[in-house]
């Protein structure tokens, strides 16, 4: 005896194995699409972040392939991919200006007390030369000092 289900037209030929497989597949796909849409609806920033991460990766990859990264190609591509992964996870973000200022100030904490003020001045004033790629950044502040009285 074969029964047809009025609400499931894809099972009209009876509940054969092939029909049951099709129904199971359709159910799984529907659940998957529903889950994906819920995730994106719950966190639209992560969807946008994925686009940002992809765009940044493409730009970094272009720098690697053009030889402008200061690294060999394999290392550069590996670093670009790792940065993209971390960005998608939300672990790679721009620092807030207050945090950047705190980091800048903490660089001078290891200096002797007499040199700390000059260190802090170099981070906010003066001239800057060089680059990280070139091996370092040189910061210079010229402070005029009156000659000692004789």
mmCIF file of N, CA and C in Angstrom:
data_model
loop_
_atom_site.group_PDB
_atom_site.id
_atom_site.type_symbol
_atom_site.label_atom_id
_atom_site.label_comp_id
_atom_site.label_asym_id
_atom_site.label_seq_id
_atom_site.Cartn_x
_atom_site.Cartn_y
_atom_site.Cartn_z
ATOM 1 N N UNK A 1 0.837 -1.163 0.000
ATOM 2 C CA UNK A 1 0.000 0.000 0.000
ATOM 3 C C UNK A 1 0.892 1.239 0.000
ATOM 4 N N UNK A 2 0.674 2.107 -0.948
ATOM 5 C CA UNK A 2 1.463 3.314 -1.095
ATOM 6 C C UNK A 2 0.609 4.509 -0.736
ATOM 7 N N UNK A 3 1.154 5.347 0.130
ATOM 8 C CA UNK A 3 0.451 6.561 0.524
ATOM 9 C C UNK A 3 1.166 7.766 -0.066
ATOM 10 N N UNK A 4 0.411 8.733 -0.471
ATOM 11 C CA UNK A 4 1.013 9.985 -0.926
ATOM 12 C C UNK A 4 0.759 11.045 0.126
ATOM 13 N N UNK A 5 1.709 11.918 0.249
ATOM 14 C CA UNK A 5 1.596 12.988 1.234
ATOM 15 C C UNK A 5 1.223 14.265 0.508
ATOM 16 N N UNK A 6 0.109 14.840 0.879
ATOM 17 C CA UNK A 6 -0.392 16.032 0.203
ATOM 18 C C UNK A 6 0.526 17.231 0.413
ATOM 19 N N UNK A 7 1.157 17.328 1.543
ATOM 20 C CA UNK A 7 1.998 18.488 1.830
ATOM 21 C C UNK A 7 3.438 18.305 1.360
ATOM 22 N N UNK A 8 3.789 17.173 0.825
ATOM 23 C CA UNK A 8 5.140 16.927 0.323
ATOM 24 C C UNK A 8 5.054 16.399 -1.103
ATOM 25 N N UNK A 9 4.923 17.283 -2.109
ATOM 26 C CA UNK A 9 4.739 16.832 -3.479
ATOM 27 C C UNK A 9 5.933 16.050 -4.011
ATOM 28 N N UNK A 10 7.137 16.261 -3.461
ATOM 29 C CA UNK A 10 8.296 15.516 -3.927
ATOM 30 C C UNK A 10 8.243 14.064 -3.482
ATOM 31 N N UNK A 11 7.300 13.715 -2.601
ATOM 32 C CA UNK A 11 7.113 12.328 -2.181
ATOM 33 C C UNK A 11 5.864 11.716 -2.814
ATOM 34 N N UNK A 12 5.379 12.334 -3.890
ATOM 35 C CA UNK A 12 4.127 11.884 -4.499
ATOM 36 C C UNK A 12 4.238 10.460 -5.037
ATOM 37 N N UNK A 13 5.432 10.033 -5.428
ATOM 38 C CA UNK A 13 5.589 8.679 -5.963
ATOM 39 C C UNK A 13 5.733 7.651 -4.854
ATOM 40 N N UNK A 14 5.552 8.071 -3.641
ATOM 41 C CA UNK A 14 5.661 7.152 -2.510
ATOM 42 C C UNK A 14 6.980 7.353 -1.808
ATOM 43 N N UNK A 15 7.074 6.929 -0.576
ATOM 44 C CA UNK A 15 8.297 7.147 0.204
ATOM 45 C C UNK A 15 9.406 6.163 -0.182
ATOM 46 N N UNK A 16 9.917 6.312 -1.397
ATOM 47 C CA UNK A 16 11.028 5.467 -1.823
ATOM 48 C C UNK A 16 12.312 6.003 -1.214
ATOM 49 N N UNK A 17 13.373 5.221 -1.301
ATOM 50 C CA UNK A 17 14.659 5.664 -0.737
ATOM 51 C C UNK A 17 15.158 6.930 -1.416
ATOM 52 N N UNK A 18 15.039 6.991 -2.725
ATOM 53 C CA UNK A 18 15.503 8.173 -3.456
ATOM 54 C C UNK A 18 14.711 9.401 -3.041
ATOM 55 N N UNK A 19 13.413 9.247 -2.880
ATOM 56 C CA UNK A 19 12.579 10.378 -2.469
ATOM 57 C C UNK A 19 12.924 10.814 -1.054
ATOM 58 N N UNK A 20 13.170 9.862 -0.171
ATOM 59 C CA UNK A 20 13.554 10.198 1.197
ATOM 60 C C UNK A 20 14.908 10.895 1.236
ATOM 61 N N UNK A 21 15.839 10.465 0.383
ATOM 62 C CA UNK A 21 17.153 11.126 0.322
ATOM 63 C C UNK A 21 16.999 12.568 -0.148
ATOM 64 N N UNK A 22 16.159 12.774 -1.186
ATOM 65 C CA UNK A 22 15.925 14.135 -1.678
ATOM 66 C C UNK A 22 15.325 14.997 -0.576
ATOM 67 N N UNK A 23 14.364 14.454 0.150
ATOM 68 C CA UNK A 23 13.727 15.201 1.230
ATOM 69 C C UNK A 23 14.738 15.537 2.323
ATOM 70 N N UNK A 24 15.587 14.582 2.674
ATOM 71 C CA UNK A 24 16.611 14.823 3.692
ATOM 72 C C UNK A 24 17.589 15.884 3.234
ATOM 73 N N UNK A 25 18.000 15.817 1.980
ATOM 74 C CA UNK A 25 18.934 16.791 1.438
ATOM 75 C C UNK A 25 18.318 18.185 1.447
ATOM 76 N N UNK A 26 17.064 18.283 1.027
ATOM 77 C CA UNK A 26 16.390 19.583 1.023
ATOM 78 C C UNK A 26 16.272 20.142 2.434
ATOM 79 N N UNK A 27 15.991 19.291 3.391
ATOM 80 C CA UNK A 27 15.888 19.715 4.780
ATOM 81 C C UNK A 27 17.236 20.223 5.294
ATOM 82 N N UNK A 28 18.303 19.492 4.996
ATOM 83 C CA UNK A 28 19.649 19.902 5.448
ATOM 84 C C UNK A 28 20.060 21.230 4.827
ATOM 85 N N UNK A 29 19.803 21.397 3.540
ATOM 86 C CA UNK A 29 20.148 22.648 2.866
ATOM 87 C C UNK A 29 19.353 23.800 3.461
ATOM 88 N N UNK A 30 18.074 23.578 3.710
ATOM 89 C CA UNK A 30 17.232 24.625 4.298
ATOM 90 C C UNK A 30 17.737 25.027 5.676
ATOM 91 N N UNK A 31 18.087 24.055 6.491
ATOM 92 C CA UNK A 31 18.604 24.349 7.832
ATOM 93 C C UNK A 31 19.925 25.097 7.740
ATOM 94 N N UNK A 32 20.793 24.673 6.820
ATOM 95 C CA UNK A 32 22.078 25.350 6.642
ATOM 96 C C UNK A 32 21.911 26.796 6.220
ATOM 97 N N UNK A 33 21.016 27.039 5.260
ATOM 98 C CA UNK A 33 20.777 28.414 4.816
ATOM 99 C C UNK A 33 20.170 29.260 5.925
ATOM 100 N N UNK A 34 19.269 28.677 6.675
ATOM 101 C CA UNK A 34 18.668 29.394 7.801
ATOM 102 C C UNK A 34 19.728 29.756 8.839
ATOM 103 N N UNK A 35 20.591 28.804 9.166
ATOM 104 C CA UNK A 35 21.658 29.058 10.140
ATOM 105 C C UNK A 35 22.602 30.148 9.670
ATOM 106 N N UNK A 36 22.997 30.103 8.389
ATOM 107 C CA UNK A 36 23.905 31.120 7.858
ATOM 108 C C UNK A 36 23.261 32.495 7.891
ATOM 109 N N UNK A 37 21.976 32.574 7.534
ATOM 110 C CA UNK A 37 21.317 33.870 7.548
ATOM 111 C C UNK A 37 21.167 34.410 8.969
ATOM 112 N N UNK A 38 20.955 33.524 9.947
ATOM 113 C CA UNK A 38 20.868 33.969 11.335
ATOM 114 C C UNK A 38 22.198 34.506 11.833
ATOM 115 N N UNK A 39 23.284 33.855 11.459
ATOM 116 C CA UNK A 39 24.608 34.316 11.875
ATOM 117 C C UNK A 39 24.889 35.688 11.291
ATOM 118 N N UNK A 40 24.609 35.865 10.011
ATOM 119 C CA UNK A 40 24.868 37.157 9.382
ATOM 120 C C UNK A 40 23.938 38.243 9.910
ATOM 121 N N UNK A 41 22.706 37.877 10.203
ATOM 122 C CA UNK A 41 21.781 38.861 10.755
ATOM 123 C C UNK A 41 22.179 39.260 12.168
ATOM 124 N N UNK A 42 22.725 38.310 12.932
ATOM 125 C CA UNK A 42 23.116 38.594 14.309
ATOM 126 C C UNK A 42 24.350 39.479 14.371
ATOM 127 N N UNK A 43 25.248 39.349 13.403
ATOM 128 C CA UNK A 43 26.497 40.113 13.431
ATOM 129 C C UNK A 43 26.837 40.609 12.032
ATOM 130 N N UNK A 44 26.175 41.662 11.550
ATOM 131 C CA UNK A 44 26.467 42.159 10.222
ATOM 132 C C UNK A 44 27.881 42.719 10.113
ATOM 133 N N UNK A 45 28.480 43.110 11.243
ATOM 134 C CA UNK A 45 29.853 43.628 11.207
ATOM 135 C C UNK A 45 30.828 42.553 10.791
ATOM 136 N N UNK A 46 30.561 41.296 11.168
ATOM 137 C CA UNK A 46 31.492 40.237 10.774
ATOM 138 C C UNK A 46 31.434 39.995 9.288
ATOM 139 N N UNK A 47 30.271 40.170 8.671
ATOM 140 C CA UNK A 47 30.178 40.033 7.227
ATOM 141 C C UNK A 47 30.963 41.146 6.554
ATOM 142 N N UNK A 48 30.819 42.371 7.064
ATOM 143 C CA UNK A 48 31.578 43.488 6.517
ATOM 144 C C UNK A 48 33.065 43.314 6.805
ATOM 145 N N UNK A 49 33.388 42.797 7.985
ATOM 146 C CA UNK A 49 34.787 42.560 8.337
ATOM 147 C C UNK A 49 35.440 41.557 7.414
ATOM 148 N N UNK A 50 34.665 40.567 6.990
ATOM 149 C CA UNK A 50 35.188 39.587 6.042
ATOM 150 C C UNK A 50 35.535 40.242 4.720
ATOM 151 N N UNK A 51 34.689 41.188 4.290
ATOM 152 C CA UNK A 51 34.964 41.915 3.051
ATOM 153 C C UNK A 51 36.208 42.785 3.223
ATOM 154 N N UNK A 52 36.316 43.474 4.372
ATOM 155 C CA UNK A 52 37.489 44.299 4.639
ATOM 156 C C UNK A 52 38.749 43.453 4.676
ATOM 157 N N UNK A 53 38.661 42.304 5.339
ATOM 158 C CA UNK A 53 39.821 41.416 5.441
ATOM 159 C C UNK A 53 40.251 40.950 4.062
ATOM 160 N N UNK A 54 39.290 40.642 3.208
ATOM 161 C CA UNK A 54 39.611 40.177 1.854
ATOM 162 C C UNK A 54 40.267 41.291 1.049
ATOM 163 N N UNK A 55 39.739 42.513 1.160
ATOM 164 C CA UNK A 55 40.308 43.638 0.427
ATOM 165 C C UNK A 55 41.723 43.943 0.911
ATOM 166 N N UNK A 56 41.915 43.906 2.222
ATOM 167 C CA UNK A 56 43.253 44.150 2.778
ATOM 168 C C UNK A 56 44.219 43.063 2.330
ATOM 169 N N UNK A 57 43.745 41.810 2.328
ATOM 170 C CA UNK A 57 44.594 40.699 1.883
ATOM 171 C C UNK A 57 45.010 40.890 0.423
ATOM 172 N N UNK A 58 44.066 41.285 -0.423
ATOM 173 C CA UNK A 58 44.395 41.483 -1.836
ATOM 174 C C UNK A 58 45.446 42.584 -1.998
ATOM 175 N N UNK A 59 45.319 43.666 -1.213
ATOM 176 C CA UNK A 59 46.296 44.757 -1.279
ATOM 177 C C UNK A 59 47.666 44.284 -0.784
ATOM 178 N N UNK A 60 47.671 43.517 0.316
ATOM 179 C CA UNK A 60 48.940 42.999 0.849
ATOM 180 C C UNK A 60 49.578 42.031 -0.138
ATOM 181 N N UNK A 61 48.772 41.195 -0.749
ATOM 182 C CA UNK A 61 49.284 40.231 -1.736
ATOM 183 C C UNK A 61 49.917 40.961 -2.928
ATOM 184 N N UNK A 62 49.283 42.046 -3.362
ATOM 185 C CA UNK A 62 49.838 42.830 -4.463
ATOM 186 C C UNK A 62 51.192 43.425 -4.065
ATOM 187 N N UNK A 63 51.300 43.913 -2.802
ATOM 188 C CA UNK A 63 52.587 44.434 -2.320
ATOM 189 C C UNK A 63 53.643 43.342 -2.318
ATOM 190 N N UNK A 64 53.251 42.142 -1.904
ATOM 191 C CA UNK A 64 54.188 41.016 -1.871
ATOM 192 C C UNK A 64 54.701 40.704 -3.274
ATOM 193 N N UNK A 65 53.764 40.596 -4.204
ATOM 194 C CA UNK A 65 54.128 40.214 -5.570
ATOM 195 C C UNK A 65 54.916 41.301 -6.281
ATOM 196 N N UNK A 66 54.744 42.564 -5.862
ATOM 197 C CA UNK A 66 55.499 43.665 -6.451
ATOM 198 C C UNK A 66 56.882 43.815 -5.806
ATOM 199 N N UNK A 67 57.133 43.053 -4.736
ATOM 200 C CA UNK A 67 58.432 43.127 -4.070
ATOM 201 C C UNK A 67 58.600 44.344 -3.188
ATOM 202 N N UNK A 68 57.500 44.947 -2.721
ATOM 203 C CA UNK A 68 57.579 46.151 -1.901
ATOM 204 C C UNK A 68 57.405 45.880 -0.423
ATOM 205 N N UNK A 69 57.521 44.640 0.008
ATOM 206 C CA UNK A 69 57.248 44.322 1.410
ATOM 207 C C UNK A 69 58.501 44.227 2.272
ATOM 208 N N UNK A 70 59.650 44.102 1.659
ATOM 209 C CA UNK A 70 60.871 43.928 2.434
ATOM 210 C C UNK A 70 61.068 42.496 2.904
ATOM 211 N N UNK A 71 60.244 41.567 2.415
ATOM 212 C CA UNK A 71 60.336 40.151 2.771
ATOM 213 C C UNK A 71 60.387 39.331 1.490
ATOM 214 N N UNK A 72 60.842 38.070 1.620
ATOM 215 C CA UNK A 72 60.760 37.206 0.450
ATOM 216 C C UNK A 72 59.294 36.879 0.190
ATOM 217 N N UNK A 73 58.979 36.459 -1.031
ATOM 218 C CA UNK A 73 57.587 36.272 -1.450
ATOM 219 C C UNK A 73 56.839 35.272 -0.578
ATOM 220 N N UNK A 74 57.447 34.128 -0.272
ATOM 221 C CA UNK A 74 56.761 33.096 0.511
ATOM 222 C C UNK A 74 56.403 33.609 1.903
ATOM 223 N N UNK A 75 57.339 34.277 2.564
ATOM 224 C CA UNK A 75 57.085 34.807 3.911
ATOM 225 C C UNK A 75 56.011 35.883 3.866
ATOM 226 N N UNK A 76 56.094 36.751 2.874
ATOM 227 C CA UNK A 76 55.128 37.838 2.761
ATOM 228 C C UNK A 76 53.712 37.296 2.563
ATOM 229 N N UNK A 77 53.558 36.318 1.677
ATOM 230 C CA UNK A 77 52.233 35.735 1.435
ATOM 231 C C UNK A 77 51.721 35.007 2.675
ATOM 232 N N UNK A 78 52.622 34.339 3.383
ATOM 233 C CA UNK A 78 52.217 33.652 4.614
ATOM 234 C C UNK A 78 51.734 34.662 5.657
ATOM 235 N N UNK A 79 52.460 35.755 5.815
ATOM 236 C CA UNK A 79 52.058 36.796 6.777
ATOM 237 C C UNK A 79 50.738 37.447 6.368
ATOM 238 N N UNK A 80 50.557 37.701 5.084
ATOM 239 C CA UNK A 80 49.305 38.305 4.613
ATOM 240 C C UNK A 80 48.120 37.381 4.897
ATOM 241 N N UNK A 81 48.297 36.089 4.658
ATOM 242 C CA UNK A 81 47.234 35.121 4.936
ATOM 243 C C UNK A 81 46.927 35.018 6.418
ATOM 244 N N UNK A 82 47.970 35.024 7.247
ATOM 245 C CA UNK A 82 47.761 34.952 8.696
ATOM 246 C C UNK A 82 47.043 36.202 9.201
ATOM 247 N N UNK A 83 47.400 37.360 8.662
ATOM 248 C CA UNK A 83 46.732 38.603 9.062
ATOM 249 C C UNK A 83 45.261 38.582 8.654
ATOM 250 N N UNK A 84 44.977 38.026 7.477
ATOM 251 C CA UNK A 84 43.582 37.927 7.032
ATOM 252 C C UNK A 84 42.784 37.025 7.968
ATOM 253 N N UNK A 85 43.356 35.891 8.349
ATOM 254 C CA UNK A 85 42.676 34.974 9.271
ATOM 255 C C UNK A 85 42.398 35.649 10.618
ATOM 256 N N UNK A 86 43.395 36.340 11.159
ATOM 257 C CA UNK A 86 43.219 37.014 12.441
ATOM 258 C C UNK A 86 42.192 38.143 12.339
ATOM 259 N N UNK A 87 42.176 38.835 11.212
ATOM 260 C CA UNK A 87 41.202 39.902 11.015
ATOM 261 C C UNK A 87 39.787 39.343 10.973
ATOM 262 N N UNK A 88 39.607 38.219 10.314
ATOM 263 C CA UNK A 88 38.279 37.593 10.259
ATOM 264 C C UNK A 88 37.815 37.145 11.640
ATOM 265 N N UNK A 89 38.751 36.724 12.469
ATOM 266 C CA UNK A 89 38.406 36.298 13.832
ATOM 267 C C UNK A 89 38.169 37.489 14.759
ATOM 268 N N UNK A 90 38.489 38.688 14.278
ATOM 269 C CA UNK A 90 38.299 39.885 15.091
ATOM 270 C C UNK A 90 39.459 40.170 16.020
ATOM 271 N N UNK A 91 40.602 39.524 15.796
ATOM 272 C CA UNK A 91 41.761 39.719 16.667
ATOM 273 C C UNK A 91 42.717 40.787 16.151
ATOM 274 N N UNK A 92 42.489 41.263 14.959
ATOM 275 C CA UNK A 92 43.406 42.228 14.356
ATOM 276 C C UNK A 92 42.630 43.508 14.091
ATOM 277 N N UNK A 93 42.782 44.475 14.968
ATOM 278 C CA UNK A 93 42.009 45.705 14.850
ATOM 279 C C UNK A 93 42.918 46.904 15.047
ATOM 280 N N UNK A 94 42.465 48.035 14.542
ATOM 281 C CA UNK A 94 43.199 49.276 14.737
ATOM 282 C C UNK A 94 43.092 49.682 16.205
ATOM 283 N N UNK A 95 44.181 50.209 16.729
ATOM 284 C CA UNK A 95 44.164 50.664 18.116
ATOM 285 C C UNK A 95 43.497 52.027 18.214
ATOM 286 N N UNK A 96 42.854 52.253 19.317
ATOM 287 C CA UNK A 96 42.278 53.564 19.595
ATOM 288 C C UNK A 96 43.423 54.543 19.856
ATOM 289 N N UNK A 97 43.238 55.813 19.529
ATOM 290 C CA UNK A 97 44.300 56.792 19.758
ATOM 291 C C UNK A 97 44.801 56.818 21.204
ATOM 292 N N UNK A 98 43.906 56.632 22.171
ATOM 293 C CA UNK A 98 44.326 56.645 23.576
ATOM 294 C C UNK A 98 45.267 55.472 23.865
ATOM 295 N N UNK A 99 44.952 54.302 23.311
ATOM 296 C CA UNK A 99 45.814 53.130 23.511
ATOM 297 C C UNK A 99 47.165 53.325 22.822
ATOM 298 N N UNK A 100 47.126 53.917 21.633
ATOM 299 C CA UNK A 100 48.366 54.189 20.909
ATOM 300 C C UNK A 100 49.252 55.151 21.695
ATOM 301 N N UNK A 101 48.649 56.176 22.289
ATOM 302 C CA UNK A 101 49.405 57.139 23.107
ATOM 303 C C UNK A 101 49.986 56.460 24.347
ATOM 304 N N UNK A 102 49.213 55.570 24.962
ATOM 305 C CA UNK A 102 49.711 54.852 26.143
ATOM 306 C C UNK A 102 50.892 53.960 25.767
ATOM 307 N N UNK A 103 50.811 53.286 24.626
ATOM 308 C CA UNK A 103 51.926 52.455 24.166
ATOM 309 C C UNK A 103 53.152 53.306 23.897
ATOM 310 N N UNK A 104 52.928 54.453 23.291
ATOM 311 C CA UNK A 104 54.028 55.369 22.980
ATOM 312 C C UNK A 104 54.719 55.818 24.267
ATOM 313 N N UNK A 105 53.943 56.176 25.271
ATOM 314 C CA UNK A 105 54.510 56.629 26.541
ATOM 315 C C UNK A 105 55.249 55.495 27.253
ATOM 316 N N UNK A 106 54.744 54.279 27.150
ATOM 317 C CA UNK A 106 55.387 53.156 27.849
ATOM 318 C C UNK A 106 56.752 52.809 27.249
ATOM 319 N N UNK A 107 56.994 53.209 26.004
ATOM 320 C CA UNK A 107 58.326 52.964 25.413
ATOM 321 C C UNK A 107 59.412 53.716 26.166
ATOM 322 N N UNK A 108 59.068 54.833 26.738
ATOM 323 C CA UNK A 108 60.056 55.660 27.437
ATOM 324 C C UNK A 108 60.214 55.255 28.897
ATOM 325 N N UNK A 109 59.356 54.387 29.408
ATOM 326 C CA UNK A 109 59.429 53.982 30.810
ATOM 327 C C UNK A 109 60.739 53.278 31.154
ATOM 328 N N UNK A 110 61.346 52.618 30.182
ATOM 329 C CA UNK A 110 62.585 51.887 30.463
ATOM 330 C C UNK A 110 63.810 52.802 30.484
ATOM 331 N N UNK A 111 63.638 54.058 30.093
ATOM 332 C CA UNK A 111 64.752 55.004 30.085
ATOM 333 C C UNK A 111 65.026 55.507 31.505
ATOM 334 N N UNK A 112 66.273 55.905 31.780
ATOM 335 C CA UNK A 112 66.566 56.519 33.083
ATOM 336 C C UNK A 112 65.705 57.783 33.254
ATOM 337 N N UNK A 113 65.382 58.114 34.470
ATOM 338 C CA UNK A 113 64.502 59.250 34.756
ATOM 339 C C UNK A 113 64.991 60.535 34.102
ATOM 340 N N UNK A 114 66.296 60.742 34.052
ATOM 341 C CA UNK A 114 66.851 61.970 33.478
ATOM 342 C C UNK A 114 66.598 62.044 31.972
ATOM 343 N N UNK A 115 66.460 60.901 31.292
ATOM 344 C CA UNK A 115 66.294 60.878 29.841
ATOM 345 C C UNK A 115 64.836 60.711 29.408
ATOM 346 N N UNK A 116 63.960 60.422 30.344
ATOM 347 C CA UNK A 116 62.566 60.099 30.002
ATOM 348 C C UNK A 116 61.846 61.258 29.306
ATOM 349 N N UNK A 117 62.022 62.472 29.782
ATOM 350 C CA UNK A 117 61.345 63.627 29.181
ATOM 351 C C UNK A 117 61.792 63.832 27.736
ATOM 352 N N UNK A 118 63.086 63.676 27.477
ATOM 353 C CA UNK A 118 63.595 63.808 26.106
ATOM 354 C C UNK A 118 63.050 62.695 25.207
ATOM 355 N N UNK A 119 62.926 61.493 25.743
ATOM 356 C CA UNK A 119 62.365 60.378 24.990
ATOM 357 C C UNK A 119 60.926 60.681 24.577
ATOM 358 N N UNK A 120 60.131 61.168 25.516
ATOM 359 C CA UNK A 120 58.737 61.494 25.220
ATOM 360 C C UNK A 120 58.640 62.622 24.203
ATOM 361 N N UNK A 121 59.567 63.572 24.261
ATOM 362 C CA UNK A 121 59.586 64.678 23.305
ATOM 363 C C UNK A 121 59.893 64.159 21.895
ATOM 364 N N UNK A 122 60.817 63.197 21.792
ATOM 365 C CA UNK A 122 61.167 62.631 20.481
ATOM 366 C C UNK A 122 59.977 61.930 19.830
ATOM 367 N N UNK A 123 59.092 61.355 20.633
ATOM 368 C CA UNK A 123 57.950 60.633 20.075
ATOM 369 C C UNK A 123 56.863 61.567 19.545
ATOM 370 N N UNK A 124 56.862 62.830 19.987
ATOM 371 C CA UNK A 124 55.800 63.732 19.554
ATOM 372 C C UNK A 124 56.296 64.936 18.758
ATOM 373 N N UNK A 125 57.600 65.177 18.748
ATOM 374 C CA UNK A 125 58.149 66.350 18.055
ATOM 375 C C UNK A 125 59.354 65.928 17.232
ATOM 376 N N UNK A 126 59.924 66.886 16.507
ATOM 377 C CA UNK A 126 61.171 66.653 15.798
ATOM 378 C C UNK A 126 60.994 65.997 14.441
ATOM 379 N N UNK A 127 62.099 65.427 13.955
ATOM 380 C CA UNK A 127 62.102 64.808 12.629
ATOM 381 C C UNK A 127 62.147 63.292 12.761
ATOM 382 N N UNK A 128 61.621 62.645 11.737
ATOM 383 C CA UNK A 128 61.598 61.188 11.700
ATOM 384 C C UNK A 128 62.193 60.751 10.372
ATOM 385 N N UNK A 129 63.153 59.836 10.429
ATOM 386 C CA UNK A 129 63.783 59.305 9.221
ATOM 387 C C UNK A 129 63.776 57.787 9.283
ATOM 388 N N UNK A 130 63.836 57.178 8.111
ATOM 389 C CA UNK A 130 63.938 55.729 8.037
ATOM 390 C C UNK A 130 62.582 55.054 8.031
ATOM 391 N N UNK A 131 62.639 53.725 8.081
ATOM 392 C CA UNK A 131 61.410 52.932 8.080
ATOM 393 C C UNK A 131 61.692 51.602 8.760
ATOM 394 N N UNK A 132 60.638 50.927 9.111
ATOM 395 C CA UNK A 132 60.788 49.604 9.699
ATOM 396 C C UNK A 132 61.423 48.672 8.666
ATOM 397 N N UNK A 133 60.978 48.782 7.410
ATOM 398 C CA UNK A 133 61.542 47.954 6.339
ATOM 399 C C UNK A 133 63.037 48.192 6.184
ATOM 400 N N UNK A 134 63.445 49.453 6.322
ATOM 401 C CA UNK A 134 64.845 49.800 6.153
ATOM 402 C C UNK A 134 65.710 49.461 7.352
ATOM 403 N N UNK A 135 65.123 48.971 8.427
ATOM 404 C CA UNK A 135 65.899 48.564 9.579
ATOM 405 C C UNK A 135 65.670 49.385 10.825
ATOM 406 N N UNK A 136 64.922 50.469 10.724
ATOM 407 C CA UNK A 136 64.642 51.237 11.923
ATOM 408 C C UNK A 136 64.185 52.637 11.620
ATOM 409 N N UNK A 137 63.611 53.255 12.617
ATOM 410 C CA UNK A 137 63.141 54.632 12.515
ATOM 411 C C UNK A 137 63.992 55.472 13.456
ATOM 412 N N UNK A 138 64.562 56.533 12.924
ATOM 413 C CA UNK A 138 65.392 57.439 13.709
ATOM 414 C C UNK A 138 64.590 58.700 13.987
ATOM 415 N N UNK A 139 64.381 58.991 15.259
ATOM 416 C CA UNK A 139 63.660 60.196 15.665
ATOM 417 C C UNK A 139 64.676 61.155 16.292
ATOM 418 N N UNK A 140 64.592 62.423 15.890
ATOM 419 C CA UNK A 140 65.565 63.389 16.382
ATOM 420 C C UNK A 140 64.864 64.686 16.792
ATOM 421 N N UNK A 141 65.226 65.167 17.952
ATOM 422 C CA UNK A 141 64.766 66.466 18.434
ATOM 423 C C UNK A 141 66.015 67.246 18.820
ATOM 424 N N UNK A 142 66.107 68.457 18.319
ATOM 425 C CA UNK A 142 67.239 69.321 18.668
ATOM 426 C C UNK A 142 66.779 70.259 19.776
ATOM 427 N N UNK A 143 67.480 70.200 20.909
ATOM 428 C CA UNK A 143 67.166 71.040 22.055
ATOM 429 C C UNK A 143 68.337 71.988 22.296
ATOM 430 N N UNK A 144 68.161 73.281 22.033
ATOM 431 C CA UNK A 144 69.262 74.216 22.291
ATOM 432 C C UNK A 144 69.546 74.310 23.795
ATOM 433 N N UNK A 145 70.807 74.289 24.113
ATOM 434 C CA UNK A 145 71.228 74.400 25.506
ATOM 435 C C UNK A 145 72.196 75.568 25.600
ATOM 436 N N UNK A 146 71.939 76.455 26.537
ATOM 437 C CA UNK A 146 72.816 77.621 26.738
ATOM 438 C C UNK A 146 74.141 77.150 27.304
ATOM 439 N N UNK A 147 75.244 77.739 26.836
ATOM 440 C CA UNK A 147 76.554 77.338 27.362
ATOM 441 C C UNK A 147 76.666 77.724 28.856
ATOM 442 N N UNK A 148 77.435 76.952 29.538
ATOM 443 C CA UNK A 148 77.628 77.204 30.974
ATOM 444 C C UNK A 148 78.376 78.518 31.154
ATOM 445 N N UNK A 149 78.003 79.299 32.143
ATOM 446 C CA UNK A 149 78.653 80.590 32.424
ATOM 447 C C UNK A 149 80.021 80.333 33.004
ATOM 448 N N UNK A 150 80.988 81.204 32.632
ATOM 449 C CA UNK A 150 82.369 81.035 33.129
ATOM 450 C C UNK A 150 82.703 82.006 34.170
#
